[in-house]
Short mmCIF file of C-alpha atoms in Angstrom, two decimals:
data_model
loop_
_atom_site.label_atom_id
_atom_site.label_comp_id
_atom_site.label_asym_id
_atom_site.label_seq_id
_atom_site.Cartn_x
_atom_site.Cartn_y
_atom_site.Cartn_z
CA MET A 112 -4.35 -17.13 11.08
CA SER A 113 -0.77 -18.19 10.72
CA GLN A 114 2.43 -17.80 12.66
CA GLU A 115 4.77 -15.55 10.68
CA LYS A 116 8.52 -15.02 11.08
CA THR A 117 8.17 -11.37 10.11
CA ARG A 118 5.57 -8.63 10.46
CA PHE A 119 4.86 -5.69 8.18
CA LEU A 120 4.13 -2.38 9.90
CA SER A 121 2.92 0.84 8.33
CA TYR A 122 1.91 4.38 9.18
CA ILE A 123 1.71 7.74 7.38
CA CYS A 124 4.18 10.38 8.48
CA PRO A 125 2.35 13.50 9.75
CA HIS A 126 5.20 15.74 8.54
CA CYS A 127 5.89 14.64 4.96
CA ARG A 128 2.60 12.70 4.47
CA GLN A 129 4.44 9.71 2.98
CA SER A 130 3.61 6.10 3.80
CA VAL A 131 6.19 4.25 5.86
CA ILE A 132 5.97 0.46 5.36
CA VAL A 133 8.63 -1.85 6.76
CA GLU A 134 9.17 -5.57 7.30
CA ARG A 135 10.64 -6.58 10.64
CA ASP A 136 11.81 -9.91 12.01
CA ILE A 137 9.69 -11.08 14.98
CA PHE A 138 12.75 -11.95 17.05
CA ALA A 139 14.27 -8.51 16.50
CA LEU A 140 10.99 -6.81 17.41
CA SER A 141 10.67 -8.77 20.65
CA ALA A 142 14.30 -8.37 21.68
CA SER A 143 14.15 -4.63 22.38
CA THR A 144 12.15 -1.50 21.60
CA ALA A 145 11.87 -1.11 17.83
CA HIS A 146 12.14 2.37 16.33
CA ILE A 147 10.67 2.63 12.83
CA LYS A 148 11.59 6.03 11.45
CA CYS A 149 10.25 7.88 8.44
CA PRO A 150 13.02 8.64 5.90
CA CYS A 151 12.33 12.34 6.47
CA GLY A 152 13.58 11.87 10.04
CA LYS A 153 10.69 13.75 11.66
CA SER A 154 8.54 10.89 12.94
CA GLU A 155 8.86 7.32 14.19
CA LEU A 156 6.73 4.37 15.23
CA THR A 157 7.90 2.44 18.29
CA VAL A 158 7.06 -1.16 19.21
CA ASP A 159 7.50 -2.65 22.70
CA PHE A 160 6.87 -6.29 23.61
CA LEU A 161 5.60 -6.49 27.21
CA ASP A 162 4.45 -9.55 29.21
CA ASN A 163 1.36 -10.58 27.27
CA ARG A 164 0.82 -7.63 24.99
CA VAL A 165 2.53 -5.36 22.51
CA GLU A 166 2.47 -1.59 22.93
CA LEU A 167 2.94 0.80 20.01
CA THR A 168 3.46 4.55 19.93
CA VAL A 169 2.07 5.80 16.62
CA PRO A 170 2.41 9.24 14.99
CA CYS A 171 -0.97 10.49 13.71
CA LEU A 172 -1.32 12.67 10.62
CA TYR A 173 -4.86 13.75 11.45
CA CYS A 174 -4.53 15.07 15.00
CA GLY A 175 -0.77 15.63 15.04
CA HIS A 176 -0.33 13.73 18.30
CA GLU A 177 1.12 10.32 19.10
CA HIS A 178 -1.25 7.52 20.07
CA LYS A 179 -0.30 4.80 22.54
CA VAL A 180 -2.11 1.64 21.49
CA SER A 181 -1.74 -2.00 22.45
CA CYS A 182 -2.96 -5.48 21.57
CA PRO A 183 -2.42 -9.04 22.83
CA SER A 184 0.93 -10.49 21.76
CA ARG A 185 -0.84 -13.42 20.08
CA ALA A 186 -2.87 -11.07 17.86
CA PHE A 187 0.22 -9.04 16.94
CA LEU A 188 2.07 -12.20 15.91
CA ARG A 189 -0.71 -14.07 14.13
CA GLU A 190 -3.44 -11.85 12.71
CA ARG A 191 -3.36 -11.21 8.96
CA ALA A 192 -3.91 -7.51 9.64
CA LEU A 193 -4.46 -5.33 12.68
CA ALA A 194 -5.60 -1.72 12.42
CA PHE A 195 -5.16 0.97 15.06
CA SER A 196 -7.07 4.22 14.74
CA CYS A 197 -7.12 7.84 15.86
CA SER A 198 -9.83 8.33 18.50
CA ALA A 199 -10.43 11.90 17.34
CA SER A 200 -11.14 11.10 13.68
CA GLY A 201 -11.82 7.40 13.40
CA LEU A 202 -9.12 7.26 10.73
CA ASP A 203 -6.64 4.41 10.95
CA CYS A 204 -3.12 5.46 11.85
CA CYS A 205 -1.18 2.17 11.86
CA TYR A 206 -1.35 -1.35 10.43
CA VAL A 207 0.45 -4.55 11.47
CA GLY A 208 0.26 -7.91 9.75
CA GLU A 209 1.04 -9.78 6.58
CA GLU A 210 2.42 -8.04 3.50
CA GLY A 211 -0.67 -8.13 1.23
CA PRO A 212 -3.29 -6.95 3.75
CA VAL A 213 -1.00 -4.23 5.16
CA TYR A 214 -0.17 -2.80 1.73
CA ALA A 215 -3.86 -2.92 0.70
CA ALA A 216 -5.02 -1.20 3.90
CA THR A 217 -2.31 1.46 3.59
CA SER A 218 -3.34 2.17 0.01
CA ARG A 219 -6.93 2.77 1.13
CA LEU A 220 -5.75 4.99 3.97
CA GLU A 221 -3.76 7.07 1.46
CA GLN A 222 -6.98 7.68 -0.47
CA ALA A 223 -8.68 8.89 2.70
CA ILE A 224 -5.72 11.04 3.75
CA ASP A 225 -5.81 12.79 0.36
CA LYS A 226 -9.11 14.29 1.47
CA VAL A 227 -7.65 15.75 4.66
CA GLY A 228 -6.68 19.36 4.03
CA PRO A 229 -3.94 21.40 5.73
CA LYS A 230 -4.31 21.91 9.48
CA SER A 231 -5.05 25.61 8.94
CA GLU A 232 -8.30 24.75 7.13
CA GLU A 233 -11.46 24.50 9.17
CA LYS A 234 -12.42 20.84 9.30
CA ALA A 235 -15.85 19.76 8.09
CA MET A 236 -18.06 17.53 10.23
CA PHE A 237 -17.12 14.49 8.10
CA LEU A 238 -14.12 13.65 5.95
CA ASP A 239 -16.44 13.08 2.98
CA GLU A 240 -20.10 14.08 3.39
CA ILE A 241 -21.26 12.03 0.38
CA VAL A 242 -19.51 8.84 1.48
CA MET A 243 -20.85 9.21 5.03
CA HIS A 244 -24.40 9.73 3.70
CA GLU A 245 -24.19 6.63 1.50
CA VAL A 246 -22.72 4.44 4.26
CA LEU A 247 -25.40 5.57 6.73
CA SER A 248 -28.07 4.87 4.12
CA GLU A 249 -26.77 1.31 3.68
CA ILE A 250 -26.65 0.78 7.46
CA ARG A 251 -30.27 1.94 7.72
CA ASP A 252 -31.29 -0.50 4.97
CA ILE A 253 -29.53 -3.41 6.68
CA ALA A 254 -31.12 -2.43 10.02
CA ALA A 255 -34.58 -2.25 8.44
CA ARG A 256 -34.19 -5.90 7.39
CA GLY A 257 -33.16 -6.87 10.93
CA GLY A 258 -29.63 -7.56 9.75
CA ILE A 259 -27.67 -5.97 12.61
CA SER A 260 -26.90 -8.11 15.66
CA CYS A 261 -24.17 -8.84 18.19
CA ALA A 262 -22.31 -12.10 18.72
CA CYS A 263 -23.51 -11.98 22.35
CA GLY A 264 -27.00 -12.71 20.97
CA SER A 265 -28.48 -9.23 21.31
CA LYS A 266 -30.13 -7.29 18.51
CA LYS A 267 -30.19 -4.06 20.52
CA TRP A 268 -27.64 -1.52 19.34
CA THR A 269 -26.93 2.15 18.91
CA PHE A 270 -24.38 4.05 16.85
CA GLN A 271 -21.87 6.86 17.01
CA LEU A 272 -20.79 9.04 14.09
CA ASN A 273 -17.09 9.80 13.76
CA TYR A 274 -15.19 11.98 11.31
CA SER A 275 -14.56 9.11 8.89
CA SER A 276 -16.38 6.10 10.33
CA VAL A 277 -19.50 4.86 12.08
CA ASP A 278 -19.34 2.82 15.30
CA LEU A 279 -22.11 0.29 15.92
CA ILE A 280 -22.40 -0.37 19.66
CA CYS A 281 -24.24 -3.28 21.31
CA THR A 282 -26.36 -1.87 24.14
CA GLU A 283 -26.25 -5.20 26.00
CA CYS A 284 -22.52 -6.01 26.22
CA GLY A 285 -20.96 -2.76 24.98
CA ALA A 286 -19.04 -4.37 22.10
CA GLU A 287 -18.28 -2.11 19.17
CA MET A 288 -17.88 -2.52 15.40
CA ARG A 289 -16.25 0.24 13.36
CA ILE A 290 -17.47 0.76 9.79
CA PRO A 291 -15.17 2.94 7.65
CA ALA A 292 -16.86 5.84 5.85
CA ALA A 293 -14.03 7.66 4.11
CA THR A 294 -13.71 6.50 0.49
CA ALA A 295 -15.74 5.09 -2.39
CA ASP A 296 -14.31 1.65 -1.53
CA ASP A 297 -16.04 1.88 1.85
CA ILE A 298 -19.38 2.37 0.09
CA ASP A 299 -18.69 -0.65 -2.15
CA ASP A 300 -17.80 -2.78 0.88
CA ILE A 301 -20.98 -2.11 2.83
CA CYS A 302 -23.16 -2.37 -0.29
CA CYS A 303 -22.04 -6.02 -0.52
CA LYS A 304 -23.27 -6.82 2.99
CA THR A 305 -26.72 -8.03 3.95
CA LYS A 306 -25.86 -8.48 7.64
CA LEU A 307 -23.56 -6.79 10.16
CA LEU A 308 -22.34 -8.78 13.18
CA ILE A 309 -20.87 -6.90 16.11
CA HIS A 310 -18.32 -9.14 17.81
CA GLY A 311 -19.39 -9.48 21.42
CA LYS A 312 -16.82 -8.93 24.15
CA ASP A 313 -17.11 -12.56 25.21
CA ALA A 314 -17.11 -13.90 21.64
#
């Protein structure tokens, strides 16, 4: 992790479906509420620096609502990339971090968003049934080899299926790990893994 003088922020406008990626000076962001508007003028991302945390209001293309999310100030300022997601779909809705990781994550989100049809269409159980099947298959294989554990030391876990992701949940400490299941890249990522470590809440 490194201290950066600027942060890149991105989201996808729910109205025109275009990616909005901007670079903002840390001092300017912390001085007052930042309003990051889509060029279409119909949506905006806001950023507020509070005592020890940063609060963002993020437009969401999937559910059409705004999400209020927050993170520790240190993480906002130093992490290479932070992702905030829609609780209804599991899809990411905002990224904050360094230029390379934010652009790469936004590109992958664009691929997933391409699969989301108009709101008038009845939504399927999963964003992509084939991708979800393959990701679950890989998770089962890793689990069969005893490769899923939590940083708290437990190997007891359960899972929850979302629209475009799978949450692994430690049954001892309650920590969660989200595994994307939206695009072919998500299949490639999990195929490369032999172990999955859930980060314990005290880790």
